[in-house]
mmCIF file of C-alpha atoms in Angstrom:
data_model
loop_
_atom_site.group_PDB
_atom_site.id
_atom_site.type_symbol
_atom_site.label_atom_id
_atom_site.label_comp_id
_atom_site.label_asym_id
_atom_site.label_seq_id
_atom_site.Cartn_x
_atom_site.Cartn_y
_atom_site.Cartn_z
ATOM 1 C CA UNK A 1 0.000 0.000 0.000
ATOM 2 C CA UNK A 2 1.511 3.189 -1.106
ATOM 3 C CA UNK A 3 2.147 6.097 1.127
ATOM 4 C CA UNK A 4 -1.003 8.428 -1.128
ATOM 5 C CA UNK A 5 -3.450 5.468 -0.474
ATOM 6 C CA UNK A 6 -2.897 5.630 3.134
ATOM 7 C CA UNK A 7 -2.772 9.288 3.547
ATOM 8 C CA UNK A 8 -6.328 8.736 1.805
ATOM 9 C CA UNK A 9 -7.509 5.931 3.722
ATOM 10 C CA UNK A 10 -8.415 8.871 6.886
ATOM 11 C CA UNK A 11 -11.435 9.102 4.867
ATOM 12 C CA UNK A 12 -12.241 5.813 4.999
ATOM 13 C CA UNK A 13 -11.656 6.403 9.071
ATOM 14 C CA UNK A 14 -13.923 9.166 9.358
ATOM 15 C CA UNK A 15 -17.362 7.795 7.623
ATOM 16 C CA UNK A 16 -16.628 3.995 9.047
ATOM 17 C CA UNK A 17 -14.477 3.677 12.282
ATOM 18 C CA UNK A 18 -15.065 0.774 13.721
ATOM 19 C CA UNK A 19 -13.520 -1.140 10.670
ATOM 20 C CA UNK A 20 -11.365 1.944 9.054
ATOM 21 C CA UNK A 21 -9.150 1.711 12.763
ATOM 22 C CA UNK A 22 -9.438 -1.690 12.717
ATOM 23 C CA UNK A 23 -7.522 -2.033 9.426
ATOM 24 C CA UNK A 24 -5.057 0.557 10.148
ATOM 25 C CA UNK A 25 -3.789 -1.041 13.395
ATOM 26 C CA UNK A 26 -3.575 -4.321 11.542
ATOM 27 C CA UNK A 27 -3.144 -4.474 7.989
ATOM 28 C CA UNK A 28 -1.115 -1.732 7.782
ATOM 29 C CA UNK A 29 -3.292 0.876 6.345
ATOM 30 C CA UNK A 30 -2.685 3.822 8.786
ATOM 31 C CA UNK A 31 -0.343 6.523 8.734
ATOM 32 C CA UNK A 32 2.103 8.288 11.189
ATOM 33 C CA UNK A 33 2.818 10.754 8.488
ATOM 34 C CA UNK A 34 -1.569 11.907 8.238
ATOM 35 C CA UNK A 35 -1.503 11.480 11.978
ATOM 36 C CA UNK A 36 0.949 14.041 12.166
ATOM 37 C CA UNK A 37 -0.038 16.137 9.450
ATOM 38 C CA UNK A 38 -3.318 16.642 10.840
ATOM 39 C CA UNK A 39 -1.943 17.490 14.648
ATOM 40 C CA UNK A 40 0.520 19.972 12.822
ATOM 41 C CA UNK A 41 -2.664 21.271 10.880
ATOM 42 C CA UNK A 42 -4.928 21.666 14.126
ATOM 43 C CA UNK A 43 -2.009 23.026 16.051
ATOM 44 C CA UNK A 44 -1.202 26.043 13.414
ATOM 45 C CA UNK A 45 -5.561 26.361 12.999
ATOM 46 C CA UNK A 46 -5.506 27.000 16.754
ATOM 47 C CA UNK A 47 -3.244 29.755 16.232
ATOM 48 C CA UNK A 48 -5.159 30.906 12.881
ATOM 49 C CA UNK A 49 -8.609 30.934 15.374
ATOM 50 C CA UNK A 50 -7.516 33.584 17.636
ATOM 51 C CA UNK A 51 -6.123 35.787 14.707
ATOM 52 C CA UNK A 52 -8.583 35.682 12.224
ATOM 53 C CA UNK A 53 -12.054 34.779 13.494
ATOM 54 C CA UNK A 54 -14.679 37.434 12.726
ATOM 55 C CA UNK A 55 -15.012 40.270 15.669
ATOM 56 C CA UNK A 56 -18.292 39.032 16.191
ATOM 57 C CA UNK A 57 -17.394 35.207 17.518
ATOM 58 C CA UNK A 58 -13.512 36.439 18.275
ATOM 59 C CA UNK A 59 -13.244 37.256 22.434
ATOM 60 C CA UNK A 60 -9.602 37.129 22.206
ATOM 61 C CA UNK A 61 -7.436 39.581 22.716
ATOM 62 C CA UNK A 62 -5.123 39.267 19.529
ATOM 63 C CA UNK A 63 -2.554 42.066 20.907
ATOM 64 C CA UNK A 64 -1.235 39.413 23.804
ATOM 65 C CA UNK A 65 -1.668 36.849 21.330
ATOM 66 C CA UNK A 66 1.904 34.714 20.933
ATOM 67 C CA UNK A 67 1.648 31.958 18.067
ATOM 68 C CA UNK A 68 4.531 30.179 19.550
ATOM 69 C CA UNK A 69 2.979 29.459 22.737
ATOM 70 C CA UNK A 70 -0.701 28.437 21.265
ATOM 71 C CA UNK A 71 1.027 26.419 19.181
ATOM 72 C CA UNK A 72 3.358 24.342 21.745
ATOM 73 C CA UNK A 73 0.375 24.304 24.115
ATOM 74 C CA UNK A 74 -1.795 22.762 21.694
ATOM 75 C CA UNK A 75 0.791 20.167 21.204
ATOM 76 C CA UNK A 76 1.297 19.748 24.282
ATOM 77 C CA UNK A 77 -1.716 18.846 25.393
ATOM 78 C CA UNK A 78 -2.264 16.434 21.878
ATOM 79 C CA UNK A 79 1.127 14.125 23.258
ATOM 80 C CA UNK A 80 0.283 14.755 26.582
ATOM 81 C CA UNK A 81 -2.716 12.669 26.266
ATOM 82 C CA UNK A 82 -1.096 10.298 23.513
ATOM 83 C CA UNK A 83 1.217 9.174 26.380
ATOM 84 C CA UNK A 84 -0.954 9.111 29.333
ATOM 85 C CA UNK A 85 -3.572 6.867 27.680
ATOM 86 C CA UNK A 86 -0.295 4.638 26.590
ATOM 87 C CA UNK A 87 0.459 4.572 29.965
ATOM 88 C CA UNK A 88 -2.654 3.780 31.407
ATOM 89 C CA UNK A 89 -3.976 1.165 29.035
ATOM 90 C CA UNK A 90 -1.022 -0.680 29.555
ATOM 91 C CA UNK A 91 -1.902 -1.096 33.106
ATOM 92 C CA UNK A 92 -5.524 -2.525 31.657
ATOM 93 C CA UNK A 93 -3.824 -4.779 29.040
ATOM 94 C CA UNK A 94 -4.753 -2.601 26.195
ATOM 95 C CA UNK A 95 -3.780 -4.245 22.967
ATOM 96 C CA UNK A 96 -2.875 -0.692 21.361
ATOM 97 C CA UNK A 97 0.645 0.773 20.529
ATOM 98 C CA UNK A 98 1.640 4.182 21.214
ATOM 99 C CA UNK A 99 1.810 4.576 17.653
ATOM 100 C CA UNK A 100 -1.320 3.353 17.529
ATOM 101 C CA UNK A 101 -3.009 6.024 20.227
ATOM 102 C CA UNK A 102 -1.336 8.451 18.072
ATOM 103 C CA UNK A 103 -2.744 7.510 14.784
ATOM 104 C CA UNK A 104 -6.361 7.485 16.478
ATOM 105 C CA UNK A 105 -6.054 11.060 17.735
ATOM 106 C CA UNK A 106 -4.492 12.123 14.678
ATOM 107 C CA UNK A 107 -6.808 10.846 12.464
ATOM 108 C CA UNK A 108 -10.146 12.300 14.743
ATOM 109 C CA UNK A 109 -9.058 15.809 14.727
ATOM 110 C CA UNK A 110 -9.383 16.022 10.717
ATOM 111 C CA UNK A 111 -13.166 16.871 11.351
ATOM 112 C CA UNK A 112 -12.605 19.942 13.579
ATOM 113 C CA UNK A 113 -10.227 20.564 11.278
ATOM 114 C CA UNK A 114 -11.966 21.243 8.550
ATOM 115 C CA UNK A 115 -15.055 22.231 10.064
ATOM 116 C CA UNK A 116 -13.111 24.731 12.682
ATOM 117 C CA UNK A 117 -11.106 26.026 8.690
ATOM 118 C CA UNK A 118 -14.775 26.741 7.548
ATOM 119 C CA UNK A 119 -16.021 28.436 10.379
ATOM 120 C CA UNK A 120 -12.990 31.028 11.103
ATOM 121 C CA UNK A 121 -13.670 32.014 7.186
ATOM 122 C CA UNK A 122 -17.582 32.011 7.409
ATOM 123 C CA UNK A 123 -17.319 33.926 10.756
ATOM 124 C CA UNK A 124 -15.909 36.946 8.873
ATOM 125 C CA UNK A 125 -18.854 36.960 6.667
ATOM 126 C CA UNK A 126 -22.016 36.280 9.146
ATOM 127 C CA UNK A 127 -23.925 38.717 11.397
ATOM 128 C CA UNK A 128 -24.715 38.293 15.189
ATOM 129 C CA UNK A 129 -28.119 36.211 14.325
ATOM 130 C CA UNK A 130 -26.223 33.783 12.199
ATOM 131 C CA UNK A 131 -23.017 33.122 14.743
ATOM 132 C CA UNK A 132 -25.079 30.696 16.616
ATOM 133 C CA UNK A 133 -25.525 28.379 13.401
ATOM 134 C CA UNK A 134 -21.363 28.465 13.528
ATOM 135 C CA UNK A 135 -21.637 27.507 16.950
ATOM 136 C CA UNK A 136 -23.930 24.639 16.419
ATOM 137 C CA UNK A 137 -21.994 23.233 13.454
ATOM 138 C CA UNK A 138 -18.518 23.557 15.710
ATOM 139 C CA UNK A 139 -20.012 21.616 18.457
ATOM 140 C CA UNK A 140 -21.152 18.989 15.575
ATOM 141 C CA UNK A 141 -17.275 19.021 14.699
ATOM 142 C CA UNK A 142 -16.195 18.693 18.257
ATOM 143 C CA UNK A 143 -18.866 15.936 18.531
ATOM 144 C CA UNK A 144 -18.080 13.694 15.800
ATOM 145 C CA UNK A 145 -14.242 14.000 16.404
ATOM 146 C CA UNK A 146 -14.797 12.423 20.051
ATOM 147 C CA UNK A 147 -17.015 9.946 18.490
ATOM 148 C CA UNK A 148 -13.811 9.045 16.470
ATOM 149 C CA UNK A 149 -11.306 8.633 19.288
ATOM 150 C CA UNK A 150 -13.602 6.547 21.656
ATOM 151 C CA UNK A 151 -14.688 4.005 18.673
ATOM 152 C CA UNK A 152 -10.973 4.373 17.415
ATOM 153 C CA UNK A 153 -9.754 3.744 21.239
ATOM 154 C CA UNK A 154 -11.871 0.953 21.875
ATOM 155 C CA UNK A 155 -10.841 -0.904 18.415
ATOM 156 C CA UNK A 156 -7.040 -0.546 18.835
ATOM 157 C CA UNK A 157 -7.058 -1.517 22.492
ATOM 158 C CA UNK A 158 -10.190 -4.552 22.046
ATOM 159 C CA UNK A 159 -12.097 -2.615 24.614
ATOM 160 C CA UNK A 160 -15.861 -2.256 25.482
ATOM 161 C CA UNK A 161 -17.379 0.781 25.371
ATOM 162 C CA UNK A 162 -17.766 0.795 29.043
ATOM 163 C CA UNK A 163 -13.947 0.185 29.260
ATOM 164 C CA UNK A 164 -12.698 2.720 27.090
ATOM 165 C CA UNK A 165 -14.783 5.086 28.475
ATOM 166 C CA UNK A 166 -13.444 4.374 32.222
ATOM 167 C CA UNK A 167 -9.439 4.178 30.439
ATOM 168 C CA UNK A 168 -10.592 8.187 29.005
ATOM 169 C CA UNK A 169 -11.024 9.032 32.753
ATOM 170 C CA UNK A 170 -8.365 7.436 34.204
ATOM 171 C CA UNK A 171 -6.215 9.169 31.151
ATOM 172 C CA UNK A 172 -7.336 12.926 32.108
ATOM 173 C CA UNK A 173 -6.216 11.901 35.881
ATOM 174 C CA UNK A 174 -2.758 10.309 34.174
ATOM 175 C CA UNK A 175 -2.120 13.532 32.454
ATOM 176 C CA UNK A 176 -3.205 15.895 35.456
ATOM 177 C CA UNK A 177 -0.852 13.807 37.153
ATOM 178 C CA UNK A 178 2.209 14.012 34.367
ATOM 179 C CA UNK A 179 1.614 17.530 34.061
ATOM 180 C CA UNK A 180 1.770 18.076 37.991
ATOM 181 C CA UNK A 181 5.064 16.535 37.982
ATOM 182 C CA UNK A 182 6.510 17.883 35.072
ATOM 183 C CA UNK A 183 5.437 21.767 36.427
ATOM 184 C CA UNK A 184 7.206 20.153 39.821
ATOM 185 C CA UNK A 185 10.269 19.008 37.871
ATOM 186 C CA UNK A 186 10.859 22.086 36.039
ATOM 187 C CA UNK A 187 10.281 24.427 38.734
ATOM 188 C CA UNK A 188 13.600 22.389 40.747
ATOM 189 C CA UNK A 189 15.725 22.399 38.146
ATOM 190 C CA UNK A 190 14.557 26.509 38.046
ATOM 191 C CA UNK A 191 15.472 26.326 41.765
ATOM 192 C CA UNK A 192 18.890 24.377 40.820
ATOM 193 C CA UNK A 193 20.164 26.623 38.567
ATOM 194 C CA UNK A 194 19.525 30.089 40.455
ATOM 195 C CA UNK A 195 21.657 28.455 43.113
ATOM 196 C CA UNK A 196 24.372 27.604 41.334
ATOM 197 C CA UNK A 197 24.232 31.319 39.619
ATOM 198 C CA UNK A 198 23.806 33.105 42.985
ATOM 199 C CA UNK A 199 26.713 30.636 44.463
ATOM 200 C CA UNK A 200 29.239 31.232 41.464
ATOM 201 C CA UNK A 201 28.487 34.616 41.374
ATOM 202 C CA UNK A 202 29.339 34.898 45.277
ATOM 203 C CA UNK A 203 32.426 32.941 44.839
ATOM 204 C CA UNK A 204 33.442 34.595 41.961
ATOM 205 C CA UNK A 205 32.985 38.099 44.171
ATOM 206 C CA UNK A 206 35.122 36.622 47.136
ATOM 207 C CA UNK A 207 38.458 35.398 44.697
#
């Protein structure tokens, strides 16, 4: 299967999940490189969202607005949960891969990807009546894009429903938890090396 008919197989993942994840996980039909493409793509639309969405559905304020951070916190948050469902499914003998958990999210973001595209260009054309049809249709995106990871979640790891829906809890707690740490982590090594600063500095001043 070449690289084009698996980029194109997404589609295939987005109208019929249950068997489109199913043959992507074992017949080789997914890709790392759509996956990605499609984080990338709602990583940068986040950014494009707060810039560019009409004044009437825009409450940002675009003049603190810093790509670079959106950006990295959006990803952030995407791997953040790739690993902390890895982590925790393991624990409940989930038949996934990480690479696997990736390819699921990956591949569910492509409808709020497009949809979120269409609305950010619509909202610059709609008055205040018609922003709550935007609204809906978002909510439709965001909707059928978690639709996509639980059915994806529960194929790639043989899960019930009921299962995969307790793992997706015990995932948000994993990542609270990661993220906890990882604040904790970076905050000591902050500590570490204004020590060492303050201490050279001092010795430095005594030679």
């Amino acid at each position: 299967m070449s690289t084009w008919e698996r980029v194109k197989y997404v589609k295939h993942c987005l109208f019929h999940p249950f068997d489109g994840f199913y043959e992507a996980k074992n017949r080789g039909k997914g890709s790392i490189l759509a996956a990605t493409v499609l984080i990338a793509l709602y990583c940068i639309l986040d950014c494009v969202e707060v810039q560019y969405t009409g004044f009437i559905m825009n409450l940002n304020q675009i003049s603190r607005m810093n790509s670079v951070t959106i950006f990295i916190s959006a990803l952030t948050v995407l791997l953040l949960a790739v690993i902390s469902n890895w982590t925790i499914t393991t624990l409940f003998d989930g038949k996934g891969k990480l690479k696997d958990i990736y390819m699921v999210l990956g591949y569910s973001l492509a409808p709020m990807v497009v949809i979120d595209a269409c609305i950010v260009l619509a909202s610059n054309f709609v008055i205040e009546e018609e922003a709550v049809i935007l609204v809906a249709i978002r909510w439709m995106g965001i909707a059928w894009s978690a639709f996509l990871i639980v059915t994806g979640l529960c194929t790639v790891h043989e899960f019930s429903l009921a299962k995969t829906l307790v793992t997706i809890l015990a995932t948000l707690a994993a990542a609270l938890i990661i993220l906890f740490l990882l604040v904790l982590f970076i905050s000591l090594v902050e500590q570490m090396v204004q020590f060492i600063y303050i201490f050279s500095k001092e010795f430095m001043r005594r030679i």
